[in-house]
Each structure stands twice: as C-alpha cells, then as structure tokens.
CSV table of C-alpha atoms in Angstrom, one decimal:
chain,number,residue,atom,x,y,z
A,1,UNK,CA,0.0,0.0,0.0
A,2,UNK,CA,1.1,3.5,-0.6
A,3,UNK,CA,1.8,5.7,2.5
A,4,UNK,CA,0.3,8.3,1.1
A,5,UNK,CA,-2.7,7.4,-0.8
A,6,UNK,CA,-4.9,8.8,-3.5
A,7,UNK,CA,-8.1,9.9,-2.4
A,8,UNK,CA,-11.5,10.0,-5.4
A,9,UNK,CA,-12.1,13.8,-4.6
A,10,UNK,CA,-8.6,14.1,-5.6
A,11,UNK,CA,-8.5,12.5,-8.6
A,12,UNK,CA,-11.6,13.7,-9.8
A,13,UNK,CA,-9.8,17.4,-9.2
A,14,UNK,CA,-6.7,16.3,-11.5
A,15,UNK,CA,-9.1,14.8,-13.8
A,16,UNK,CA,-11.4,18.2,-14.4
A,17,UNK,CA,-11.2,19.3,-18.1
A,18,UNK,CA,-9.0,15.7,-19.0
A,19,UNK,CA,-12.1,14.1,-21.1
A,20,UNK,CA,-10.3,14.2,-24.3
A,21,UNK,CA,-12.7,11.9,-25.7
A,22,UNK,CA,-15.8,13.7,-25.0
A,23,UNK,CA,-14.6,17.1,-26.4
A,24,UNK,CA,-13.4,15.0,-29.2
A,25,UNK,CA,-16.7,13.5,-30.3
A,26,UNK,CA,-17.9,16.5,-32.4
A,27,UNK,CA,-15.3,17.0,-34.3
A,28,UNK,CA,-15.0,13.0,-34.8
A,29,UNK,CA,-18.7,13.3,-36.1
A,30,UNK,CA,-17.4,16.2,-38.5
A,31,UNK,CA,-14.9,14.5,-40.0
A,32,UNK,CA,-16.9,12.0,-41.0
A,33,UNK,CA,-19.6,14.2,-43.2
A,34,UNK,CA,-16.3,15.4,-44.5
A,35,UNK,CA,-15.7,11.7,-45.5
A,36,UNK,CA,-19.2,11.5,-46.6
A,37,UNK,CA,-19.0,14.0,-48.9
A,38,UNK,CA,-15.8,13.1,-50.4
A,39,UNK,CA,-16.9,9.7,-50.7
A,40,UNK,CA,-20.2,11.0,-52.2
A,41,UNK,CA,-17.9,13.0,-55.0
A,42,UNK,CA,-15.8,10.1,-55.6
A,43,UNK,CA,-19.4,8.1,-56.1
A,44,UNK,CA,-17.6,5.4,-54.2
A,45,UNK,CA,-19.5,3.2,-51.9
A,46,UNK,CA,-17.8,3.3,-48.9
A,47,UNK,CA,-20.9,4.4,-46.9
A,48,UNK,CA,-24.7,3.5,-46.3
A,49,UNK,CA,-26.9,6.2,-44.8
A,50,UNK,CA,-28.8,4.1,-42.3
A,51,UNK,CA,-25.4,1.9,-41.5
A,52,UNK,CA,-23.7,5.3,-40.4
A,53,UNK,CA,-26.6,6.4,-39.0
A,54,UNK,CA,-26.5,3.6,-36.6
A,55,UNK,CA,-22.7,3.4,-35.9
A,56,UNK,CA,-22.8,7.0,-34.6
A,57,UNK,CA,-26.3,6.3,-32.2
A,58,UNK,CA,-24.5,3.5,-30.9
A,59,UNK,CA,-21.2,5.8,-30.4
A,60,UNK,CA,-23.2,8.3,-28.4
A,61,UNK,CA,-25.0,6.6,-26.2
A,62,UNK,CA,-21.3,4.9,-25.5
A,63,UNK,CA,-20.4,8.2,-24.0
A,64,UNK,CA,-23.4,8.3,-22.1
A,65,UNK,CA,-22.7,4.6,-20.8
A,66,UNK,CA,-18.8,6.1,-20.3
A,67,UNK,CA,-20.0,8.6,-18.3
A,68,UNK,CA,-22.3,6.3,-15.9
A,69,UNK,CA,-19.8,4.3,-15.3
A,70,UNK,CA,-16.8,6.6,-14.9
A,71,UNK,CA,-16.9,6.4,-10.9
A,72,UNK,CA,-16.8,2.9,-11.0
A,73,UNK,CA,-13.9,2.7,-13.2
A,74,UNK,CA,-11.8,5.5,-11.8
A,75,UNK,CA,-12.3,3.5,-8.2
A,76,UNK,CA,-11.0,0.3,-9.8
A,77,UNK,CA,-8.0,2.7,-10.6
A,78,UNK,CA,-7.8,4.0,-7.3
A,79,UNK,CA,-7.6,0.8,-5.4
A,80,UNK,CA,-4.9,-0.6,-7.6
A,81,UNK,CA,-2.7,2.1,-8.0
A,82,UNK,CA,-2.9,2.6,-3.9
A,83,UNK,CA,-2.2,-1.1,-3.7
A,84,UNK,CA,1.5,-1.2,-4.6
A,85,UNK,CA,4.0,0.8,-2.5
A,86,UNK,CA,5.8,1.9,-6.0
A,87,UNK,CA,5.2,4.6,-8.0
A,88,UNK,CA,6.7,6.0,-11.7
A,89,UNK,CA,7.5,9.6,-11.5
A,90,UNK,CA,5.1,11.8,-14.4
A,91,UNK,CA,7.7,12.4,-16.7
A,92,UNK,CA,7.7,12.4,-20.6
A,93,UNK,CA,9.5,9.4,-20.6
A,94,UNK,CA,6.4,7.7,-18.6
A,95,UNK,CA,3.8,8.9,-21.0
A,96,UNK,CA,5.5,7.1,-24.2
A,97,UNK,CA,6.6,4.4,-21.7
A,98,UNK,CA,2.2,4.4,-20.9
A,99,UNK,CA,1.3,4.1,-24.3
A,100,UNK,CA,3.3,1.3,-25.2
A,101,UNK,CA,2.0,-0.7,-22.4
A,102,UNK,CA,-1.7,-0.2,-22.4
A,103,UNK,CA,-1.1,-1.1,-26.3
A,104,UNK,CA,0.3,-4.5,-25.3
A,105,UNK,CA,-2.1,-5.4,-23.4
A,106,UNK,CA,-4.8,-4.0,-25.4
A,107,UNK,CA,-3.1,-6.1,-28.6
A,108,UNK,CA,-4.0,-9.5,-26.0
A,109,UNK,CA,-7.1,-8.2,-25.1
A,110,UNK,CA,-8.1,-8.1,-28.8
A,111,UNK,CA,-7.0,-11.3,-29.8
A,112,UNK,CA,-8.8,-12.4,-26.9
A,113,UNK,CA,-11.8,-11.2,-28.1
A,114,UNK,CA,-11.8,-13.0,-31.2
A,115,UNK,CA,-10.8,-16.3,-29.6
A,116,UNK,CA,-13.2,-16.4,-26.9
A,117,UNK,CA,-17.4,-16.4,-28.0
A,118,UNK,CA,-18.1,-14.7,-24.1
A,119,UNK,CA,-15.2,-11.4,-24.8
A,120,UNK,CA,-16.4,-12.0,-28.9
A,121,UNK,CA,-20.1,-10.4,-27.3
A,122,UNK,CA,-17.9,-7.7,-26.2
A,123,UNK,CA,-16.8,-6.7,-29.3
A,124,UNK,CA,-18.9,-8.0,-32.4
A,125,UNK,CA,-20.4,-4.7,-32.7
A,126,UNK,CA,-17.8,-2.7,-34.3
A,127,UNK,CA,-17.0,-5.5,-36.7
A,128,UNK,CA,-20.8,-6.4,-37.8
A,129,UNK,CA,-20.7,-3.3,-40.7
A,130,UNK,CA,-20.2,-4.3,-44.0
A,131,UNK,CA,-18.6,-1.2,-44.9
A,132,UNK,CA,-15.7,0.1,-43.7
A,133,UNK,CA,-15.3,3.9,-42.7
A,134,UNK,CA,-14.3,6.8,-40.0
A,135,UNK,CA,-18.2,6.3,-38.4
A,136,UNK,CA,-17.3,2.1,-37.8
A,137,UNK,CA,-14.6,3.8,-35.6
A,138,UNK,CA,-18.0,4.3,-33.4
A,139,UNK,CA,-18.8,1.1,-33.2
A,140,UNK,CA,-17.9,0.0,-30.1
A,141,UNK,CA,-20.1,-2.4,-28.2
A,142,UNK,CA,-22.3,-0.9,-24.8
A,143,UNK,CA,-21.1,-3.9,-22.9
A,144,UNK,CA,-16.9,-3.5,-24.2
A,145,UNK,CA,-16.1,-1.6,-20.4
A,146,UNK,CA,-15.9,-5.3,-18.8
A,147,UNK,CA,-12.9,-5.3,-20.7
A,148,UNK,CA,-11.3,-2.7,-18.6
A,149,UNK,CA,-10.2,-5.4,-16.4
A,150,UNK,CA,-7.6,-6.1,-19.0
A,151,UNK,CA,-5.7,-3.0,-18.0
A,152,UNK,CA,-5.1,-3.5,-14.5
A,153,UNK,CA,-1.8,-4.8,-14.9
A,154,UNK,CA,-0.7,-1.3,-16.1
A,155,UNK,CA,-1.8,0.3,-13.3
A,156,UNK,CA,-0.1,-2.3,-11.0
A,157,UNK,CA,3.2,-1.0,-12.9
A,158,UNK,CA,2.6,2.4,-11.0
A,159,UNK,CA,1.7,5.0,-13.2
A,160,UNK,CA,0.4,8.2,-12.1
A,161,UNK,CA,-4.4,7.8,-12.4
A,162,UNK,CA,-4.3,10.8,-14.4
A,163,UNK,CA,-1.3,9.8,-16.6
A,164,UNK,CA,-3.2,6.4,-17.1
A,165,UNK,CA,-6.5,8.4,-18.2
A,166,UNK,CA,-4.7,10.6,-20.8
A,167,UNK,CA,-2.4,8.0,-22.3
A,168,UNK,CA,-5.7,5.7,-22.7
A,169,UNK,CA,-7.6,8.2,-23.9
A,170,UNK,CA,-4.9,8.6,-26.9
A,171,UNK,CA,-4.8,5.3,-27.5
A,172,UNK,CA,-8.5,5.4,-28.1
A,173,UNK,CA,-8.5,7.9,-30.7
A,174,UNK,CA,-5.4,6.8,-32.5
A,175,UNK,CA,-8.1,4.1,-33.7
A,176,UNK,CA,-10.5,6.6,-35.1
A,177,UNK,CA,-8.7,7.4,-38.3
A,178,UNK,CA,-7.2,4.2,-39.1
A,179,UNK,CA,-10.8,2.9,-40.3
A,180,UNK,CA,-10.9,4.4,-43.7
A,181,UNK,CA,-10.4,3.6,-47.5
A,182,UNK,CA,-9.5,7.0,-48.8
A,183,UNK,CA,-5.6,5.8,-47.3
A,184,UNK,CA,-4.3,3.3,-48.6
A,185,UNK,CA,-0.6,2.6,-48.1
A,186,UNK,CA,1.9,4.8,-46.4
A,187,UNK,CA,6.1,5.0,-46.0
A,188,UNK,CA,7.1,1.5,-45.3
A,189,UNK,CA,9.0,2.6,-41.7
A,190,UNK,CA,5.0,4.0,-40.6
A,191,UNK,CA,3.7,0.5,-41.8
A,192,UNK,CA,6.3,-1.3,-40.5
A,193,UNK,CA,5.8,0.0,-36.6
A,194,UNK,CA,2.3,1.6,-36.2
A,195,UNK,CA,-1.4,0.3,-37.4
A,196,UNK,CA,-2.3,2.4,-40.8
A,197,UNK,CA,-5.7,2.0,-42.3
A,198,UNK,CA,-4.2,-0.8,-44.7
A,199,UNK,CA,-3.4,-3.2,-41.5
A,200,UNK,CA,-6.9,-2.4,-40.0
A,201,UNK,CA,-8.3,-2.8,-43.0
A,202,UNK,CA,-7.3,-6.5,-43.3
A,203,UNK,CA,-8.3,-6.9,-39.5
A,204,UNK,CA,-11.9,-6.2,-40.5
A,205,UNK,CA,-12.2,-8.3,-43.7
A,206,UNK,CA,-14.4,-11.6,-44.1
A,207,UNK,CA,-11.3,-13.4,-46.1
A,208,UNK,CA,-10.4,-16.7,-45.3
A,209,UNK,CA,-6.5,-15.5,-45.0
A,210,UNK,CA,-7.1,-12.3,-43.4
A,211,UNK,CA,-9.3,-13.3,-40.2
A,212,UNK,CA,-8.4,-13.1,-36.9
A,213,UNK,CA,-5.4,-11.1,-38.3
A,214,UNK,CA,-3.8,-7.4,-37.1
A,215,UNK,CA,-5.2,-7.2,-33.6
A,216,UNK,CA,-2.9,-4.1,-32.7
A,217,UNK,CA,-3.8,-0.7,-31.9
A,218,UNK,CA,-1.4,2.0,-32.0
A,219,UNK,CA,1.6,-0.8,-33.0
A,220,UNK,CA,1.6,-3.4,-35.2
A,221,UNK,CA,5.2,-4.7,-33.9
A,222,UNK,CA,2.9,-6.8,-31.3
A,223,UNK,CA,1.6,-8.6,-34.6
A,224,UNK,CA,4.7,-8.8,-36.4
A,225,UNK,CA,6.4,-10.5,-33.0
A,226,UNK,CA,3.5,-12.9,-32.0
A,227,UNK,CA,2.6,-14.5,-35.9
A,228,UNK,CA,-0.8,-12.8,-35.8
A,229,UNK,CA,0.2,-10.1,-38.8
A,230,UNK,CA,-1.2,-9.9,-42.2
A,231,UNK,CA,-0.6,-7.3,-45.3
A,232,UNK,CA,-3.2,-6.6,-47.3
A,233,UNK,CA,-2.5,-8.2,-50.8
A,234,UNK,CA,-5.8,-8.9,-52.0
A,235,UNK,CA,-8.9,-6.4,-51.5
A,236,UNK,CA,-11.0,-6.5,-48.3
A,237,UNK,CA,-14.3,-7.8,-47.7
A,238,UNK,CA,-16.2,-6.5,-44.7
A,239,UNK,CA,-18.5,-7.7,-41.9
A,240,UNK,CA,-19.3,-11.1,-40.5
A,241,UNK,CA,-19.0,-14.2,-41.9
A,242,UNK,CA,-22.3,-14.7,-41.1
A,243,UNK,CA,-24.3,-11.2,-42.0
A,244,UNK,CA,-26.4,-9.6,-39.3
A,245,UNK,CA,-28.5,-8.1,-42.3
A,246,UNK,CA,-29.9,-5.2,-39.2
A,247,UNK,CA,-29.5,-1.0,-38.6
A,248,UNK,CA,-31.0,-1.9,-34.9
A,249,UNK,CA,-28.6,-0.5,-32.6
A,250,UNK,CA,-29.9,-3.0,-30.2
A,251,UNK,CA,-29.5,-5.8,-32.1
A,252,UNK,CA,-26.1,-5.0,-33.3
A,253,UNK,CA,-25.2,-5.0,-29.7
A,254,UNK,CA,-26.9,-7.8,-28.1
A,255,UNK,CA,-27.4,-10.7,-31.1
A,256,UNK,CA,-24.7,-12.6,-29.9
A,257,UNK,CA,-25.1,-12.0,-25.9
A,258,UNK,CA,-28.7,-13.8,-27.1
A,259,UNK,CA,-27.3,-16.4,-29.0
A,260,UNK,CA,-25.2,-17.1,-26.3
A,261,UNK,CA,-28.0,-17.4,-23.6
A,262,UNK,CA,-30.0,-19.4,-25.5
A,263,UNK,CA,-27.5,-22.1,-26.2
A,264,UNK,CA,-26.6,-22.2,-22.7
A,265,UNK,CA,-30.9,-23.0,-21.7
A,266,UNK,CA,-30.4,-25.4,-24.4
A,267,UNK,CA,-28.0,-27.0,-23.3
A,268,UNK,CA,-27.5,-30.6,-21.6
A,269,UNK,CA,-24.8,-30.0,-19.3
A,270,UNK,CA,-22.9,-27.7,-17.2
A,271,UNK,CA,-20.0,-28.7,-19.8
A,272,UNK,CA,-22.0,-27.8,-23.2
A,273,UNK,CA,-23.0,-24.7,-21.4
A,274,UNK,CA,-19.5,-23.8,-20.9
A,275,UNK,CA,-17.9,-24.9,-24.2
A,276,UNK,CA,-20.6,-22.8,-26.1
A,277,UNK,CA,-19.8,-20.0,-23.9
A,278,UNK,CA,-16.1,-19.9,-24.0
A,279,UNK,CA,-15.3,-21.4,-27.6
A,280,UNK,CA,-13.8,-19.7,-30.4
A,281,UNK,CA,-16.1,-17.8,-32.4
A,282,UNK,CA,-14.7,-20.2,-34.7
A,283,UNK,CA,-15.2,-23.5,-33.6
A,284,UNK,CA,-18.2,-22.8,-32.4
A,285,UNK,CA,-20.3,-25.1,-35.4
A,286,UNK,CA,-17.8,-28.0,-34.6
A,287,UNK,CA,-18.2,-27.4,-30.9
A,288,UNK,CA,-21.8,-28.1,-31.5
A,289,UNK,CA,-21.5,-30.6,-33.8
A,290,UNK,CA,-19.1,-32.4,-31.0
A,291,UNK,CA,-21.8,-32.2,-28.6
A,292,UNK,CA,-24.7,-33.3,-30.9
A,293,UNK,CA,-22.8,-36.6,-31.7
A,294,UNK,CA,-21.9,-37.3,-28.6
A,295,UNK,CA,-25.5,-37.2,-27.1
A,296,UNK,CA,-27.1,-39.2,-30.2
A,297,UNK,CA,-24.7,-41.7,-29.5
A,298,UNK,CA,-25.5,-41.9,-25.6
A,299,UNK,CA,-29.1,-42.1,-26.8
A,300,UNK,CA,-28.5,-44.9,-28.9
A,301,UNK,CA,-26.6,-47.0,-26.0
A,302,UNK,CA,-29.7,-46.3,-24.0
A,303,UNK,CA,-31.8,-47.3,-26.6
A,304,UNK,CA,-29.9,-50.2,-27.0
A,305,UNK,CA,-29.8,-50.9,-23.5
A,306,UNK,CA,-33.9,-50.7,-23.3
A,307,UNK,CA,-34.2,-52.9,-26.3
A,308,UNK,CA,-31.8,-55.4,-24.5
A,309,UNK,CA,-33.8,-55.4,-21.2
A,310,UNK,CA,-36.9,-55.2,-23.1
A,311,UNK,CA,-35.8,-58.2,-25.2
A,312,UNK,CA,-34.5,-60.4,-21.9
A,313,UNK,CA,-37.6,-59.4,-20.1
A,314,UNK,CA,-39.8,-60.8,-22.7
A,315,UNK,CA,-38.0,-63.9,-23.2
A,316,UNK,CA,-38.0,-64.6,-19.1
A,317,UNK,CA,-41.9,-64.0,-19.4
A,318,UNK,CA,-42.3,-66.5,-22.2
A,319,UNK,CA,-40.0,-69.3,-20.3
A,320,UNK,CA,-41.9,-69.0,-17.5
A,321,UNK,CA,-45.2,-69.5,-19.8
C-alpha cells in the first residue's frame, strides 16, 4: 500500500477538463460528413446512410454509458494504484513508456476477443458493418467496459491515475482514423511500426487468410512478434462471416449476448453450457456438432440398453409360460 494514498475527490480534481474523448466527439462526427461528402464526389461506396446512422447512435449513447460508469472505473484505478507501495514519477518518458503498455495489453485483449465467443459479445459490434469507414470507428459495443479489467496490470506497474487516463484516452483515438479507405498505403517505416488504415483494414475483412489477423492498436510490432500479422494483398471484404442483415442498434449489440443465452438453456450440461460460452467464435459449429454426436450416440446405448432389457424381459416371461 502507498503511504500516502490517493483519495477519489482528488482525482476527480486532477481529472477536471482531461475528457479528451468527450470534447473529441464533435469534431470525430465532422470528419466523418467530410468523408461522406468526399466519398459521395468520388461516387464510391464506402458508406450507407442508415449503417452510419447507426454506428454514430450507438457511439453516443457509448459516452453516455462512459459517463455512468466513470466512478466505478476511476475506483477500480484507485484501489490498484494505492495497492502497490511503487510509484513511476510523471515524466515524458512515462507517458511514451504508458502508451506502449496499455497497447500491449490492449493487442492480447483483442485477440482475446476474437478467440473467446463470451469477450467476442464484447466486441462483435464494431465488426458487424459491412462497410468500412471513420463512423465504424464508433462502433464499439455498450457492454466492451468489462474489458477494462484487462488494463489492470498497467496500473499495477505504478503509473500516475491521471497519466493512465490521458495516455488511454490517446490510444483510443489513434483508432479513429485508421478505419478508412481513402488511405491506402503509407512509407514502409510507418507501416512497419504503427497500425495504418491498410493493417486495420485486413483486421476487418471476411477473407479466409485475413481473419483473426492485425489485432494491434497504436503498434503493429505486437503482430509482427506474435505471428498474428497480415498485409493486405488482395482487397478486403467487410462484416461477419455470417451477416447480421440489421441497422437496430440494439441488435447489433446484443445478437450474440442472445445467442449465447439461448445455447446455454439449451444446453445438456454444465459442460456444453460452458464450451458454447467460451469457444472460439470459430469452432463454435464443430463445438456443437461435438456435442450433438456425442449425445445421439448416448441415446442410442440407451436405446440399446432398453431394447436389450426389453428383449430379456420378454424372453423370461415367455420361459416362464
């Protein structure tokens, strides 16, 4: 525990006029009538009015859920920075030093979520567009703040709350212009270290080589070192593999939470109830398919097993006739 520890009213004081996001949200919605319009003078069809119209509903109501939630989260900060006796100083070194970690952890996160059909609820919103623009940057599902939990371990490291905030904040909004078309590829040392539209690009796709590809953030090094990268050599195709075909915000946000619950009532054990929960997005056919053969073949042993006794019962009645 720190000797001296960090009280809420004082963090909420060093956090006053530090909502980068929220001050960022109109001009976010700005540029992307600028898009629009571009894209509308190119007559290229990069956007569809009802599928942007959706993406930014959902976006602001995520403020609005950001904002509800902000005392929670900032007293998950709290405790765990208090927790640990160490503490890095709020230099520049720390903020770049920041950056880089929450970026690791946020390039495990992400795979995570694609690996994993519970976190995949988490995050099938911003994917389930089958167009690809600044407004899917708004996509982000209402339940994605469980995954906060991820970052505790950066906090644990001993950076300053506020520092935290800020340097999460950025890496938030570094994401915002990398979902575009009207880039396409830039100097190969930018490529070759940070995520450009062209790597985020592929990370959205529907091809066969492309998914589950380019899960970093700010940095596409954490790609390059673990095997998940991918350059796009072919064009992209966008959305899920298997189509949504809705403009409801709510069920672009909750289909696969509801998917989820119904397989579990379905299911016939505590076992199938977790395998179709925690599965790769995947597997998740073959998962069932498991499952399904397994329990036709147990019903056939027990049929069996009746027609045996059945069988030996009726032969015992006719001896004894």
């Amino acid at each position: 525990m720190k000797k001296d520890p960090l009280t809420m009213d004082e963090l909420l004081d060093q956090l006053v006029g530090l909502d980068i996001i929220k001050y960022a949200a109109i001009p976010l919605i700005l540029l992307v009538i600028v898009e629009w319009i571009l894209t509308f003078i190119q007559k290229k069809d990069y956007y569809n009015s009802l599928d942007t119209a959706s993406a930014t509903f959902i976006g602001l109501v995520n403020i609005g859920i950001a904002a509800v939630l902000k005392l929670a989260i900032f007293g998950v900060i709290l405790f765990f920075h208090n927790l640990v006796p160490w503490s890095i100083p709020t230099v520049w070194w720390a903020y770049v030093l920041c950056i880089i970690s929450i970026d690791f952890f946020r390039y495990w996160s992400h795979r995570l979520t694609h690996v994993n059909r519970f976190w995949w609820a988490t995050h099938v919103t911003h994917h389930n567009s089958e167009k690809y623009n600044l407004s899917v940057a708004f996509r982000l599902s209402w339940t994605q703040h469980i995954k906060f939990i991820f970052f505790i371990p950066v906090i644990l490291m001993g950076f300053d709350p506020v520092l935290f905030f800020i340097c999460h904040q950025i890496e938030v909004l570094y994401q915002f212009w990398v979902h575009t078309e009207h880039i396409r590829k830039l100097p190969a040392p930018i490529e070759y270290v940070f995520v450009t539209p062209s790597h985020h690009r592929v990370h959205h796709s529907t091809n066969t080589r492309f998914l589950d590809k380019n899960f970093g953030s700010t940095f596409i090094i954490w790609d390059r070192m673990f095997g998940t990268f991918q350059e796009e050599d072919e064009q992209t195709v966008y959305g899920l593999t298997t189509p949504i075909k809705s403009y409801n915000p709510i069920t672009l946000n909750f289909h696969e939470w509801k998917d989820i619950v119904m397989d579990v009532v379905y299911s016939r054990s505590l076992k199938e109830a977790y395998a179709l929960t925690f599965t790769s997005p995947s597997k998740l056919e073959a998962v069932k398919s498991q499952f399904n053969a397994l329990y036709l073949k147990k019903k056939e042993q027990l049929i069996a097993i009746d027609t045996e006794v059945l069988s030996t019962a009726v032969e015992n009645e006719n001896d004894s006739v």
